[in-house]
XYZ file of C-alpha atoms in Angstrom:
485
model
C 159.350 100.091 95.684
C 160.067 96.495 96.664
C 161.876 96.131 99.992
C 164.312 93.415 101.006
C 165.902 91.816 104.067
C 168.865 89.441 104.367
C 168.224 86.555 106.765
C 170.497 83.811 108.058
C 167.784 81.943 109.968
C 164.099 81.555 109.241
C 161.355 82.839 111.483
C 157.636 83.401 111.441
C 158.165 86.405 109.147
C 158.942 84.078 106.257
C 155.816 81.970 106.653
C 153.377 82.203 103.756
C 156.187 83.401 101.495
C 157.037 82.076 98.046
C 160.164 79.995 98.596
C 162.504 79.798 95.590
C 165.277 77.278 96.150
C 167.403 74.472 94.684
C 167.217 70.671 95.109
C 169.933 70.188 97.767
C 169.200 73.329 99.735
C 169.435 73.186 103.539
C 166.070 74.938 103.613
C 164.425 71.756 102.361
C 165.947 69.830 105.293
C 163.855 71.617 107.897
C 161.722 69.306 110.005
C 158.522 70.722 108.565
C 159.610 69.913 104.984
C 162.063 67.045 105.304
C 159.436 64.337 105.684
C 156.966 65.832 103.231
C 156.541 63.323 100.356
C 155.537 66.136 97.995
C 158.855 67.916 98.587
C 160.724 64.681 97.918
C 158.843 64.291 94.655
C 159.556 67.902 93.678
C 163.241 67.544 94.526
C 163.473 64.488 92.322
C 161.784 66.344 89.473
C 164.189 69.290 89.798
C 167.120 66.869 89.851
C 165.966 65.759 86.387
C 166.348 69.305 85.088
C 162.646 70.234 85.315
C 160.976 73.033 87.231
C 159.069 71.878 90.319
C 156.447 74.326 91.551
C 153.457 74.016 93.855
C 151.123 76.078 95.965
C 149.562 73.007 97.547
C 150.721 71.087 100.619
C 153.853 73.150 101.139
C 153.207 74.779 104.512
C 154.440 76.858 106.204
C 155.132 78.417 102.803
C 152.397 79.561 100.449
C 154.361 78.419 97.421
C 157.543 76.461 96.809
C 159.542 76.559 93.591
C 162.531 74.250 93.184
C 164.668 75.233 90.218
C 167.155 72.729 88.735
C 170.598 73.051 90.247
C 172.525 73.934 87.066
C 170.304 76.969 86.466
C 171.637 78.623 89.626
C 175.154 78.623 88.161
C 174.171 79.714 84.641
C 175.319 83.292 84.090
C 175.139 83.140 80.299
C 171.746 81.919 79.071
C 169.583 83.123 81.983
C 168.008 79.706 82.550
C 167.129 80.661 86.141
C 165.127 83.642 84.906
C 163.614 81.537 82.138
C 162.167 79.318 84.857
C 161.073 82.196 87.101
C 159.663 84.721 84.640
C 156.344 82.908 83.915
C 155.716 82.469 87.645
C 155.699 86.225 88.203
C 153.303 86.976 85.361
C 150.551 86.156 87.879
C 152.180 85.999 91.326
C 150.290 84.486 94.243
C 152.519 85.852 97.034
C 153.564 89.369 97.927
C 156.662 88.042 99.722
C 159.490 86.013 98.189
C 162.089 84.008 100.087
C 165.050 83.661 97.732
C 167.654 81.038 98.577
C 171.068 82.616 97.957
C 173.195 79.755 99.276
C 174.049 78.354 95.839
C 173.998 80.900 93.059
C 176.510 82.440 90.657
C 177.058 86.129 91.416
C 176.056 87.344 87.942
C 172.978 85.120 87.961
C 172.056 86.645 91.313
C 172.409 90.229 90.069
C 170.171 89.456 87.091
C 167.616 87.747 89.324
C 167.562 90.633 91.771
C 167.040 93.180 89.005
C 164.224 91.058 87.619
C 162.526 90.833 91.023
C 162.983 94.510 91.916
C 161.660 95.450 88.462
C 158.351 93.784 89.331
C 157.485 97.097 90.983
C 156.405 98.371 87.543
C 154.113 96.815 84.959
C 152.368 98.291 81.925
C 149.082 98.375 83.825
C 150.626 100.972 86.152
C 150.332 103.512 83.330
C 146.575 103.484 83.955
C 145.659 102.951 80.315
C 144.035 99.531 80.750
C 140.484 99.480 82.098
C 140.514 95.836 83.227
C 141.224 95.197 86.890
C 144.836 94.661 87.907
C 145.951 91.656 89.905
C 145.571 92.212 93.630
C 148.851 90.409 94.324
C 152.088 92.295 93.746
C 155.561 91.473 94.964
C 156.388 93.885 97.783
C 159.147 92.213 99.806
C 162.147 89.927 99.239
C 163.803 87.904 101.994
C 167.200 86.549 100.986
C 168.477 83.488 102.833
C 172.270 83.464 103.062
C 175.153 82.444 105.300
C 176.600 84.715 107.983
C 179.834 84.960 106.016
C 178.035 86.262 102.898
C 175.748 88.776 104.569
C 177.954 91.875 104.330
C 178.839 91.279 100.673
C 175.245 90.576 99.716
C 174.005 93.675 101.536
C 176.105 95.833 99.207
C 174.983 93.847 96.173
C 171.298 94.068 97.108
C 171.388 97.824 97.789
C 173.135 98.481 94.472
C 170.786 96.279 92.450
C 167.742 97.835 94.115
C 168.952 101.318 93.140
C 169.755 100.122 89.616
C 166.280 98.603 89.308
C 164.720 101.857 90.522
C 166.547 103.712 87.750
C 165.467 101.086 85.237
C 161.846 101.433 86.340
C 161.939 105.218 85.865
C 163.372 104.704 82.376
C 160.920 101.919 81.509
C 157.900 103.890 82.686
C 158.909 106.898 80.587
C 159.721 104.824 77.498
C 156.491 102.807 77.738
C 154.395 105.994 77.793
C 152.652 106.536 74.406
C 154.283 109.170 72.258
C 151.234 111.440 71.979
C 151.852 112.090 75.685
C 155.609 111.518 75.832
C 156.749 114.568 73.851
C 160.150 116.277 74.210
C 158.651 118.774 76.661
C 156.960 115.969 78.636
C 160.303 114.200 79.028
C 161.811 117.430 80.345
C 159.010 117.898 82.866
C 159.152 114.263 84.029
C 162.912 114.518 84.455
C 162.548 117.691 86.480
C 159.920 116.042 88.678
C 162.006 112.920 89.252
C 165.190 114.889 89.935
C 163.623 117.291 92.433
C 163.980 114.999 95.503
C 167.763 114.864 94.981
C 169.665 118.006 95.956
C 172.658 116.737 93.975
C 170.740 116.791 90.667
C 170.148 119.922 88.591
C 168.355 120.199 85.248
C 169.414 122.576 82.475
C 166.978 122.939 79.562
C 167.499 124.323 76.072
C 164.218 125.081 74.294
C 163.886 125.385 70.527
C 165.100 128.993 70.528
C 168.147 128.192 72.657
C 168.904 125.216 70.406
C 169.057 127.599 67.443
C 171.046 130.221 69.367
C 173.619 127.654 70.476
C 173.945 126.387 66.884
C 172.703 122.834 67.429
C 171.676 122.700 63.783
C 171.439 118.902 63.546
C 169.071 118.608 66.508
C 167.064 121.515 65.106
C 166.881 119.901 61.655
C 165.380 116.715 63.080
C 162.873 118.436 65.337
C 161.719 121.369 63.223
C 159.167 119.379 61.240
C 157.098 118.513 64.332
C 154.450 120.601 66.024
C 156.066 119.544 69.323
C 159.497 121.229 69.243
C 162.859 119.726 70.256
C 164.618 120.085 73.580
C 168.101 119.487 74.916
C 168.125 118.493 78.570
C 171.324 118.310 80.607
C 171.106 116.716 84.054
C 174.045 117.629 86.272
C 175.024 115.477 89.269
C 177.429 116.977 91.785
C 178.399 114.182 94.158
C 181.871 115.715 94.493
C 183.051 119.303 94.684
C 185.737 118.889 92.049
C 187.197 116.439 89.569
C 186.510 115.348 85.999
C 182.987 114.936 84.672
C 181.763 111.658 83.248
C 179.192 112.340 80.519
C 176.407 110.207 79.076
C 174.414 111.183 75.990
C 171.088 109.599 75.070
C 169.118 109.602 71.835
C 165.620 110.847 72.631
C 163.543 110.686 69.453
C 160.122 110.540 71.084
C 158.579 109.220 67.892
C 160.232 108.369 64.604
C 158.099 108.337 61.472
C 161.254 108.307 59.365
C 160.402 111.833 58.260
C 160.016 112.272 54.517
C 161.887 108.958 54.193
C 158.736 107.429 55.622
C 158.859 104.085 57.405
C 156.356 101.383 56.545
C 153.669 100.697 59.130
C 155.244 97.584 60.634
C 158.532 99.394 61.139
C 156.834 102.353 62.800
C 154.865 100.434 65.425
C 157.537 100.451 68.150
C 158.973 103.870 67.333
C 157.754 105.400 70.585
C 160.740 103.476 71.978
C 163.224 105.456 69.880
C 163.842 107.567 72.964
C 165.041 104.669 75.144
C 168.599 105.997 75.083
C 167.492 109.279 76.636
C 165.149 107.538 79.083
C 167.993 105.308 80.218
C 170.324 108.265 80.730
C 167.672 109.755 83.020
C 167.331 106.450 84.891
C 171.112 106.219 85.210
C 171.329 109.700 86.732
C 168.604 108.855 89.268
C 170.456 105.679 90.213
C 173.730 107.559 90.715
C 171.952 110.080 92.922
C 170.216 107.352 94.963
C 173.548 105.658 95.667
C 175.142 109.035 96.474
C 178.263 108.241 94.480
C 181.236 110.604 95.022
C 181.572 111.708 91.423
C 180.586 114.432 88.959
C 178.334 113.286 86.122
C 176.388 114.935 83.315
C 173.568 113.245 81.412
C 172.479 114.834 78.136
C 169.120 113.973 76.568
C 168.739 114.979 72.915
C 164.960 115.177 72.478
C 163.065 115.570 69.211
C 160.168 114.118 67.259
C 160.981 113.087 63.696
C 157.735 114.039 62.009
C 156.326 114.868 58.592
C 155.255 118.458 58.014
C 155.879 121.567 55.922
C 159.116 122.255 57.782
C 160.422 118.686 57.888
C 164.043 118.194 56.874
C 164.468 117.092 53.288
C 166.842 114.544 51.736
C 169.791 116.424 50.322
C 169.652 119.300 52.789
C 172.744 120.261 54.791
C 172.784 121.149 58.490
C 175.586 122.462 60.690
C 176.356 121.068 64.149
C 177.428 123.121 67.154
C 181.084 122.168 66.567
C 180.887 123.730 63.092
C 180.849 120.511 61.038
C 178.269 120.158 58.279
C 176.264 117.041 57.493
C 174.407 116.201 54.312
C 171.107 114.583 55.247
C 170.689 111.999 52.519
C 168.263 109.906 54.593
C 165.787 111.531 56.976
C 165.254 108.160 58.693
C 168.840 108.270 59.955
C 167.922 111.023 62.371
C 169.253 109.484 65.582
C 172.876 109.972 64.631
C 172.093 113.617 63.887
C 170.674 114.439 67.314
C 173.450 112.418 68.969
C 176.184 114.188 67.011
C 175.050 117.600 68.196
C 174.569 116.401 71.775
C 178.008 114.759 71.886
C 179.653 117.911 70.548
C 177.698 120.068 73.013
C 178.630 117.794 75.930
C 182.311 117.855 74.968
C 182.311 121.664 75.160
C 180.350 121.917 78.406
C 183.141 121.104 80.878
C 186.831 121.916 80.929
C 187.695 118.380 82.052
C 185.683 115.427 80.753
C 186.815 111.930 81.705
C 184.789 110.228 78.980
C 181.614 110.478 76.928
C 179.422 107.428 76.394
C 176.389 107.694 74.145
C 173.545 105.203 73.972
C 170.863 104.893 71.354
C 168.392 102.635 69.624
C 170.279 103.571 66.511
C 170.268 100.825 63.875
C 168.318 97.691 63.069
C 171.569 96.388 61.581
C 173.036 95.824 65.051
C 170.130 93.472 65.823
C 170.910 91.478 62.688
C 174.542 91.287 63.760
C 174.201 90.602 67.497
C 170.592 89.653 68.207
C 168.628 90.764 71.249
C 170.996 89.834 74.077
C 174.090 91.894 73.263
C 174.496 95.645 72.849
C 176.851 96.833 70.131
C 179.948 98.655 71.410
C 181.962 100.909 69.128
C 184.967 102.892 70.309
C 188.559 103.645 69.371
C 189.617 103.835 73.017
C 190.973 100.429 74.047
C 190.826 101.130 77.778
C 187.181 102.172 77.582
C 186.374 99.141 75.411
C 187.996 96.789 77.921
C 186.323 98.413 80.924
C 182.849 98.310 79.370
C 183.287 94.719 78.242
C 184.314 93.653 81.751
C 181.425 95.555 83.317
C 179.038 93.868 80.896
C 180.245 90.429 81.915
C 180.002 91.262 85.617
C 176.525 92.783 85.391
C 175.095 90.322 82.885
C 174.287 93.288 80.621
C 176.847 92.438 77.980
C 178.306 94.235 74.986
C 180.120 93.048 71.893
C 182.694 95.231 70.193
C 182.355 96.076 66.500
C 185.188 97.576 64.406
C 185.617 101.322 64.179
C 188.510 102.739 62.186
C 189.413 104.769 59.104
C 188.369 101.969 56.746
C 184.828 103.306 57.296
C 185.744 106.787 56.061
C 184.163 106.366 52.634
C 180.858 105.456 54.286
C 180.355 109.047 55.446
C 181.888 111.007 52.585
C 179.793 113.766 50.997
C 180.433 115.849 47.889
C 178.702 118.897 49.331
C 179.299 118.739 53.102
C 181.874 117.510 55.609
C 179.911 114.291 56.132
C 176.778 112.483 55.027
C 174.518 110.763 57.514
C 174.171 107.375 55.793
C 176.316 105.283 53.455
C 174.925 104.926 49.955
C 176.021 101.280 49.693
C 173.923 100.027 52.662
C 176.985 98.325 54.164
C 178.315 98.334 57.735
C 175.337 100.433 58.818
C 175.982 100.274 62.577
C 179.716 100.922 62.382
C 179.209 103.649 59.757
C 176.848 105.467 62.125
C 179.466 105.264 64.868
C 182.125 106.546 62.452
C 179.948 109.606 61.846
C 179.507 110.130 65.587
C 183.194 109.965 66.395
C 183.778 113.215 64.452
C 181.825 115.093 67.107
C 183.896 114.091 70.134
C 187.353 115.681 70.398
C 190.193 113.187 70.073
C 191.463 113.939 73.592
C 188.203 112.768 75.222
C 187.634 108.980 75.388
C 184.314 108.174 73.724
C 182.205 105.074 73.214
C 178.955 104.428 71.385
C 176.418 101.824 72.526
C 173.849 100.721 69.961
C 171.072 99.216 72.083
C 168.479 98.612 69.381
C 168.338 94.946 70.338
C 168.617 95.232 74.109
C 166.581 98.326 74.999
C 163.365 96.333 74.572
C 162.190 93.114 76.184
C 160.329 90.997 73.651
C 157.916 88.269 74.701
C 154.751 86.824 73.216
C 154.929 89.082 70.179
C 154.944 92.240 72.321
C 157.721 94.662 73.183
C 158.256 96.716 76.327
C 161.168 98.790 77.540
C 163.869 96.782 79.329
C 165.898 99.478 81.104
C 169.131 98.226 79.563
C 171.979 99.255 79.473
C 171.630 100.951 82.877
C 173.069 97.884 84.684
C 176.110 97.887 82.392
C 176.792 101.603 82.837
C 176.333 101.466 86.599
C 178.717 98.533 86.930
C 181.238 100.356 84.759
C 180.964 103.451 86.928
C 181.228 101.461 90.173
C 184.314 99.687 88.830
C 185.804 102.995 87.767
C 185.332 104.470 91.236
C 186.821 101.394 92.909
C 189.910 101.625 90.704
C 190.444 105.246 91.663
C 189.923 104.909 95.418
């Protein structure tokens, strides 16, 4: 874990740190830097909108980075992170001194999450034989004014906890699928939850899934040699009150089933369980912050494989709420496991405040919104507004897509209550959400987050788990608690 400290004056502890600042910062007016011609040259370069960075002649610091002033106020396009990200690919300092005297609040939250997330890289999985860099970021000093210290202390502690949850989710999602099976996810969740007395794991194995009539989850998982699981993580931060529920798609690998994907489309399918991984990370974050609330996270875990028992196009399965679904496309399996998990979650508690599901569900949402925005689909206007606001505040934004009865024909079936994909290949993302809404009772507010574009971070032709939308969901929950206090 990366530690932090808020400072209002500099001391010897900050020497040999990596200073990240802006052109007119008071930090650059210190005697030791004010008359340094190199700093003057760097300041002039940054004033022209260019990054100025050096590890030479910048004592008492080991490295100085001056980022153009407008980047510190950019909460939309992440220009500050665009400047910083390459520098941390091969860091030269274990300590960072971050100048917080001139930065937009949302830009700061994004920057903090980025820095705290440096605690995990792919090499930490131990699968690469080449030596790792000896230098890792271990400590952040944040320079701020006395007046800002109390506010920033809260912000830093929250973003550190959020980053810790993101790291747990990223580590799990990055793990190759031959290791990261449904049972492995259960065991990792149990291990990670054990230190928190407020967290309790409830596991349904393949037999319990059948006994509790989760026929859609069973249909998806029965073709694999590694059977499905349903994992419910219960957080009791309060003795009473409504339960907020989160449901995550956890398809640990998706071949497409008998509706087989092509090779290029299958390459990143170990990440088809990012929704479930992020629900786990969210629950760990809630427990770390000790929030006074009751929460349930449900992970619907299955491998969509090819085998003698694999579900077949045209088959019909029954969910735990009694509704039947015609499976006309075995590669639309995520909405099946989610439907059962949503229905199960809605029946689990007498009083549920809302259910939010998250899933890498459709490639269509990427075509619609790209890689920066998660798709939001709900018929509850209050929940839509709250999630949209939380997205703007956290920098983990959503964009609402339509969801109403005009989509009804997209899920009609001649043989069952519903079919899992529209035959006309239209409105794929919204049609999936229309299917899902049948499995949450009308008296429980429900929202669906399609995170196919945002659950992964893509750079240099490679993809890794991003940990989104944990920041969005945490901000939404924090806002919700503030409103009710």
